[in-house]
PDB file of C-alpha atoms in Angstrom:
ATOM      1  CA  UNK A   1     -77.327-156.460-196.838  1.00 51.00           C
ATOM      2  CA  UNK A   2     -75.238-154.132-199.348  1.00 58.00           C
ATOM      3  CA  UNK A   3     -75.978-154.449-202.682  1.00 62.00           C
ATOM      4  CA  UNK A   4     -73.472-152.360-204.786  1.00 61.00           C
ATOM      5  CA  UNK A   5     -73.795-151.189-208.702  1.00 66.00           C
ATOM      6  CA  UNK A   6     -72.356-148.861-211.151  1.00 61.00           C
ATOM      7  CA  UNK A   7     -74.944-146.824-212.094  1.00 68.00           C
ATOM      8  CA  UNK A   8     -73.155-144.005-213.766  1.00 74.00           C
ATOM      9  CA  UNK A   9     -70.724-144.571-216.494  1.00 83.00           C
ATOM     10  CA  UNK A  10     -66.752-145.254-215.059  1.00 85.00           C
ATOM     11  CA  UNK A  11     -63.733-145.081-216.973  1.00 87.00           C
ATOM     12  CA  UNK A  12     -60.720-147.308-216.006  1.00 89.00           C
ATOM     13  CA  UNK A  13     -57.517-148.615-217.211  1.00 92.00           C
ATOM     14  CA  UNK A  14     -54.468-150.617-216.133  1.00 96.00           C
ATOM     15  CA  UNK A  15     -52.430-153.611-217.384  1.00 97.00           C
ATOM     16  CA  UNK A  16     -51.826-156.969-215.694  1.00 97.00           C
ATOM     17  CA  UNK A  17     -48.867-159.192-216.151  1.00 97.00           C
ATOM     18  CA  UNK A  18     -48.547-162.856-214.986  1.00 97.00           C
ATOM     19  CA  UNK A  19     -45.802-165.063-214.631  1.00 97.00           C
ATOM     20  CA  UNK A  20     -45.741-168.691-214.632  1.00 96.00           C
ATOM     21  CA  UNK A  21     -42.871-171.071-213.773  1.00 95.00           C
ATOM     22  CA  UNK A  22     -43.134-175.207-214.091  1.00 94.00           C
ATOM     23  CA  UNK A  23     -39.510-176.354-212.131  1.00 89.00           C
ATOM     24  CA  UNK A  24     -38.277-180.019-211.921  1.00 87.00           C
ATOM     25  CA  UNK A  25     -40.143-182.205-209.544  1.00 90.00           C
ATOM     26  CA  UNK A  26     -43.267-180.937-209.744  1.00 90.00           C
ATOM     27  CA  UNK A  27     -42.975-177.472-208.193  1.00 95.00           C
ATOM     28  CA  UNK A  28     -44.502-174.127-209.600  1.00 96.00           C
ATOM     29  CA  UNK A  29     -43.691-170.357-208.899  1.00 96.00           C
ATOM     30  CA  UNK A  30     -46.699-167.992-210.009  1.00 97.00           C
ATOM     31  CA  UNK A  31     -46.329-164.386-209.641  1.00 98.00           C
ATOM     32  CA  UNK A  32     -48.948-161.633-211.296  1.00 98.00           C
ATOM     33  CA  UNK A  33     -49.193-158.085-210.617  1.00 98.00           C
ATOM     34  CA  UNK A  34     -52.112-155.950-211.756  1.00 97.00           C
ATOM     35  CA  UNK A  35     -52.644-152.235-211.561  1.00 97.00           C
ATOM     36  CA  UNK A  36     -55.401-150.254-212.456  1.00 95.00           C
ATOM     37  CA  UNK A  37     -56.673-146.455-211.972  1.00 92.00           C
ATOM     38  CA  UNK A  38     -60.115-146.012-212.204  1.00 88.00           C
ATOM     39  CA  UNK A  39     -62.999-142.579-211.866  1.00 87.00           C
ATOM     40  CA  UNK A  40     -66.284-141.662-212.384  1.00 84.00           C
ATOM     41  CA  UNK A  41     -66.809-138.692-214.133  1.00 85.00           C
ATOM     42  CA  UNK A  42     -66.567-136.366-212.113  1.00 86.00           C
ATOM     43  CA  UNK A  43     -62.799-137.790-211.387  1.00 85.00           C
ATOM     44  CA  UNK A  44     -63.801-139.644-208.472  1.00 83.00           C
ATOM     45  CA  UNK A  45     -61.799-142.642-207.770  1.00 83.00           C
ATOM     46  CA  UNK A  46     -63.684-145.380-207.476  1.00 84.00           C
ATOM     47  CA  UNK A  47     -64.894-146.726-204.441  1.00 83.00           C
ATOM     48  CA  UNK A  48     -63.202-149.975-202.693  1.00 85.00           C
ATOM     49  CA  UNK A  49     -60.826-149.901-206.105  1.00 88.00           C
ATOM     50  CA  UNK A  50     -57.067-150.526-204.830  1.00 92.00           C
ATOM     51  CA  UNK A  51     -55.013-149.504-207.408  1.00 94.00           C
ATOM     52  CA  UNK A  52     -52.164-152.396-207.260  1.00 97.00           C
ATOM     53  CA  UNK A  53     -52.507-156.248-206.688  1.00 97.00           C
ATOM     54  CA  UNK A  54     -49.583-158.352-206.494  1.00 98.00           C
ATOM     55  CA  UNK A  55     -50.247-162.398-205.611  1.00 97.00           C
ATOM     56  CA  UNK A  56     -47.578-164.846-205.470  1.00 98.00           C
ATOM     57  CA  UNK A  57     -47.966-168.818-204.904  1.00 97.00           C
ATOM     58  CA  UNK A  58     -45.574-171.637-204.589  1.00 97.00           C
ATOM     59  CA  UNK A  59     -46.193-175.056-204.552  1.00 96.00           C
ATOM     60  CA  UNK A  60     -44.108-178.139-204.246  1.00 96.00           C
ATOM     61  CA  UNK A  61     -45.310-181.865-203.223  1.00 95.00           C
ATOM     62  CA  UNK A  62     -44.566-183.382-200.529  1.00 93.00           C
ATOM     63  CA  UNK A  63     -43.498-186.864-201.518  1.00 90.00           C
ATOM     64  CA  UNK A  64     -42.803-188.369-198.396  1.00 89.00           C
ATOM     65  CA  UNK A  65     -45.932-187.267-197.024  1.00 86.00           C
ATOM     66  CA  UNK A  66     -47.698-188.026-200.236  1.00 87.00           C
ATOM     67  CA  UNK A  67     -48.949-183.909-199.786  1.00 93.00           C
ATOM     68  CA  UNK A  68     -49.132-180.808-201.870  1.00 95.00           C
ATOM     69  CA  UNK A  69     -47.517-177.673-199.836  1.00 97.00           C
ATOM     70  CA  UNK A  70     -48.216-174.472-200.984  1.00 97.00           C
ATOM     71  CA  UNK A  71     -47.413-171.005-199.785  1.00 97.00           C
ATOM     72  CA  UNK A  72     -49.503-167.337-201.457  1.00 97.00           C
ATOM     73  CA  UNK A  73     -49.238-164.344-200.370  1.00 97.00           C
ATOM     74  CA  UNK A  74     -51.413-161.045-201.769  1.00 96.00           C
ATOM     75  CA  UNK A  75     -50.871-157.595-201.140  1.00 96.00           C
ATOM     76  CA  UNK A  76     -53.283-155.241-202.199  1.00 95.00           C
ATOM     77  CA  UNK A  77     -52.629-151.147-201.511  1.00 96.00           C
ATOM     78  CA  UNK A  78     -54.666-148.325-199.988  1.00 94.00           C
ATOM     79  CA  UNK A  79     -58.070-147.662-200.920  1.00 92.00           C
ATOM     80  CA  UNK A  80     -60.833-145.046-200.622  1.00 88.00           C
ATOM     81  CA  UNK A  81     -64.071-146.673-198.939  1.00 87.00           C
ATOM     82  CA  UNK A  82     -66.677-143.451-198.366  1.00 84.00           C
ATOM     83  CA  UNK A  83     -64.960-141.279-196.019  1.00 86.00           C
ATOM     84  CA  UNK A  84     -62.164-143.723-194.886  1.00 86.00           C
ATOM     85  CA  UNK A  85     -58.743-144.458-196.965  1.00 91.00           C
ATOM     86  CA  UNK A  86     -58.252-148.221-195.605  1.00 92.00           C
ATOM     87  CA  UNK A  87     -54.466-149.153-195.659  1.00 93.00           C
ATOM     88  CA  UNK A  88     -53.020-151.745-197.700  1.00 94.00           C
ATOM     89  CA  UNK A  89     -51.824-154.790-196.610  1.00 94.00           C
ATOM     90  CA  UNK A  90     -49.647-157.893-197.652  1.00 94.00           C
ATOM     91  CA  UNK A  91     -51.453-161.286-196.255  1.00 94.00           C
ATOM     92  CA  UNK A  92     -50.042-164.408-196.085  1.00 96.00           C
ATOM     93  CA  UNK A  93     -51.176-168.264-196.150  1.00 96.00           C
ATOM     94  CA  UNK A  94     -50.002-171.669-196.134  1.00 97.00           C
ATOM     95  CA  UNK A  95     -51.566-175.127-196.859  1.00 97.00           C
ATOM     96  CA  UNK A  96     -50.856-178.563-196.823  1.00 97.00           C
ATOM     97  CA  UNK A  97     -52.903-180.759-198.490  1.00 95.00           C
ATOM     98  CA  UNK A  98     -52.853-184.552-197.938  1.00 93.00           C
ATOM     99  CA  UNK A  99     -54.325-186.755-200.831  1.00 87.00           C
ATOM    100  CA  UNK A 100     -55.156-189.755-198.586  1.00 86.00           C
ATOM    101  CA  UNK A 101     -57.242-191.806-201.585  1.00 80.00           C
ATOM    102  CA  UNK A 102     -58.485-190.504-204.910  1.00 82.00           C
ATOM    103  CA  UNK A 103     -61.598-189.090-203.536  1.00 89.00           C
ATOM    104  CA  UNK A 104     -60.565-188.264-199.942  1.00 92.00           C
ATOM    105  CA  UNK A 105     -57.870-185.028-199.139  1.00 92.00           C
ATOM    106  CA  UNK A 106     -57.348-183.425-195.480  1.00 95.00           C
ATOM    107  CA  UNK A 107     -56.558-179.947-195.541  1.00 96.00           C
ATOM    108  CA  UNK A 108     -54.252-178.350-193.090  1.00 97.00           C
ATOM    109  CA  UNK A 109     -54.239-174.124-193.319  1.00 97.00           C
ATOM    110  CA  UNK A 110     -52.293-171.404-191.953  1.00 96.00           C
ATOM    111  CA  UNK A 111     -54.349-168.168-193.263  1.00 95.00           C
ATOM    112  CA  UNK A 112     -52.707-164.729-192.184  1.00 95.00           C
ATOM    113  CA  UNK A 113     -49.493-166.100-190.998  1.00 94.00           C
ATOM    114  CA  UNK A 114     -47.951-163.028-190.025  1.00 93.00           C
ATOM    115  CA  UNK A 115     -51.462-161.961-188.010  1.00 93.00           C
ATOM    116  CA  UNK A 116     -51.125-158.556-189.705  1.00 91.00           C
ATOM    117  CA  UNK A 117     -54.242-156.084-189.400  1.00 90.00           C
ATOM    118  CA  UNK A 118     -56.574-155.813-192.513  1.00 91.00           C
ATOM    119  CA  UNK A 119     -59.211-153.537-192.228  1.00 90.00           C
ATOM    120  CA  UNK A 120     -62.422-153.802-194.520  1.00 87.00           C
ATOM    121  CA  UNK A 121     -65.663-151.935-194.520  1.00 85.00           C
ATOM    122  CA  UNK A 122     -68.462-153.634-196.596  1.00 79.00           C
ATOM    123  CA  UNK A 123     -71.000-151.691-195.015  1.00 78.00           C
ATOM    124  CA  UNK A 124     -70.584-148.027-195.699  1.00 78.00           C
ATOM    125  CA  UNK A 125     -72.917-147.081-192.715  1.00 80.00           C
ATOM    126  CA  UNK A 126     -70.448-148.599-190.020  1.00 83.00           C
ATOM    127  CA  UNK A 127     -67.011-147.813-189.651  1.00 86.00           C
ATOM    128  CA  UNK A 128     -64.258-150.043-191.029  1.00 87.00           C
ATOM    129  CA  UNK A 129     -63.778-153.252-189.027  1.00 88.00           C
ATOM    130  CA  UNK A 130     -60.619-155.232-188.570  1.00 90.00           C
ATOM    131  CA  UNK A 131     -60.589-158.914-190.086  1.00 88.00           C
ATOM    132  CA  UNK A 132     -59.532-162.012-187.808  1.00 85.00           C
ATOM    133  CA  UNK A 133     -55.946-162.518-187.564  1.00 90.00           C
ATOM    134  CA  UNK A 134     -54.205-165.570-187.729  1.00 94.00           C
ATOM    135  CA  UNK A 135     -56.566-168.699-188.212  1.00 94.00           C
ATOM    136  CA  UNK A 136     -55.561-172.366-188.488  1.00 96.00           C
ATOM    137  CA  UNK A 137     -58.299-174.798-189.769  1.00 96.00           C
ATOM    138  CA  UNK A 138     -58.590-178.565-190.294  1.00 97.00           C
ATOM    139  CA  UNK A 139     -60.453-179.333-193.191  1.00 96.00           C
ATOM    140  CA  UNK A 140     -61.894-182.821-195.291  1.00 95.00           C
ATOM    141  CA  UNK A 141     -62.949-182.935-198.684  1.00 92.00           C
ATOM    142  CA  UNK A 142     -64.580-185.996-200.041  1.00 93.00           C
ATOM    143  CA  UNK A 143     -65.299-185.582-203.586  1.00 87.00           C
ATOM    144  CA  UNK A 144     -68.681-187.626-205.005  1.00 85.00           C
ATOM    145  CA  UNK A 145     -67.812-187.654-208.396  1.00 80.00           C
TER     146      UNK A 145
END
């Protein structure tokens, strides 16, 4: 298992800005983008450390269906991971949500719609892997209390 931790001092700055948008009818439009540059001292960028993130989410309901339908996407860009600069990437996902009684909701997702490559390497002594592609899952939640 990897265990990572800063154990020498890093400096880093950046901004983030988020936008929020309540519309008629119960929809919503979220948008934030956040950008950061970050080294050790030695100048270094930090490891894993992308330096923009940009995530956008819409939801509406569904009356008819009595659902919630939301789409996100993230993109997140290049990054240094030991001797490998992974690419960036802009992932995708949509989910339906069905609010059959007040404890009970099915959950229908569509995760990496557009079944783009993302490439990760959590393990610095293997060489970056590829993530799975598109996945659809079926999902119940029952909530206790």
């Amino acid at each position: 298992s990897a265990v990572f931790g800063n154990t020498r001092r890093v400096h880093n700055y950046g901004t983030n800005i988020d936008l929020d948008w309540r519309l008629a009818g119960g929809k919503m439009l979220s948008a934030s983008w956040s950008w950061q540059h970050g080294h050790d001292p030695t100048g270094q960028a930090l490891q894993n450390s992308p330096n923009h993130l940009v995530k956008l989410q819409y939801q509406q309901p569904v009356h008819w269906l009595n659902a919630q339908l939301s789409l996100q996407a993230l993109a997140v860009s290049q990054r240094q991971v030991g001797d490998s600069v992974l690419p960036g990437y802009t992932w995708w996902q949509s989910v339906l949500i069905w609010q059959l009684h007040q404890d009970h909701q099915v959950i229908l997702q569509f995760a990496n719609l557009l079944d783009k490559a993302i490439y990760d390497r959590p393990l610095l002594m293997n060489p970056p892997t590829v993530q799975a592609g598109r996945v659809v899952s079926l999902g119940w939640r029952w909530q206790l209390w």
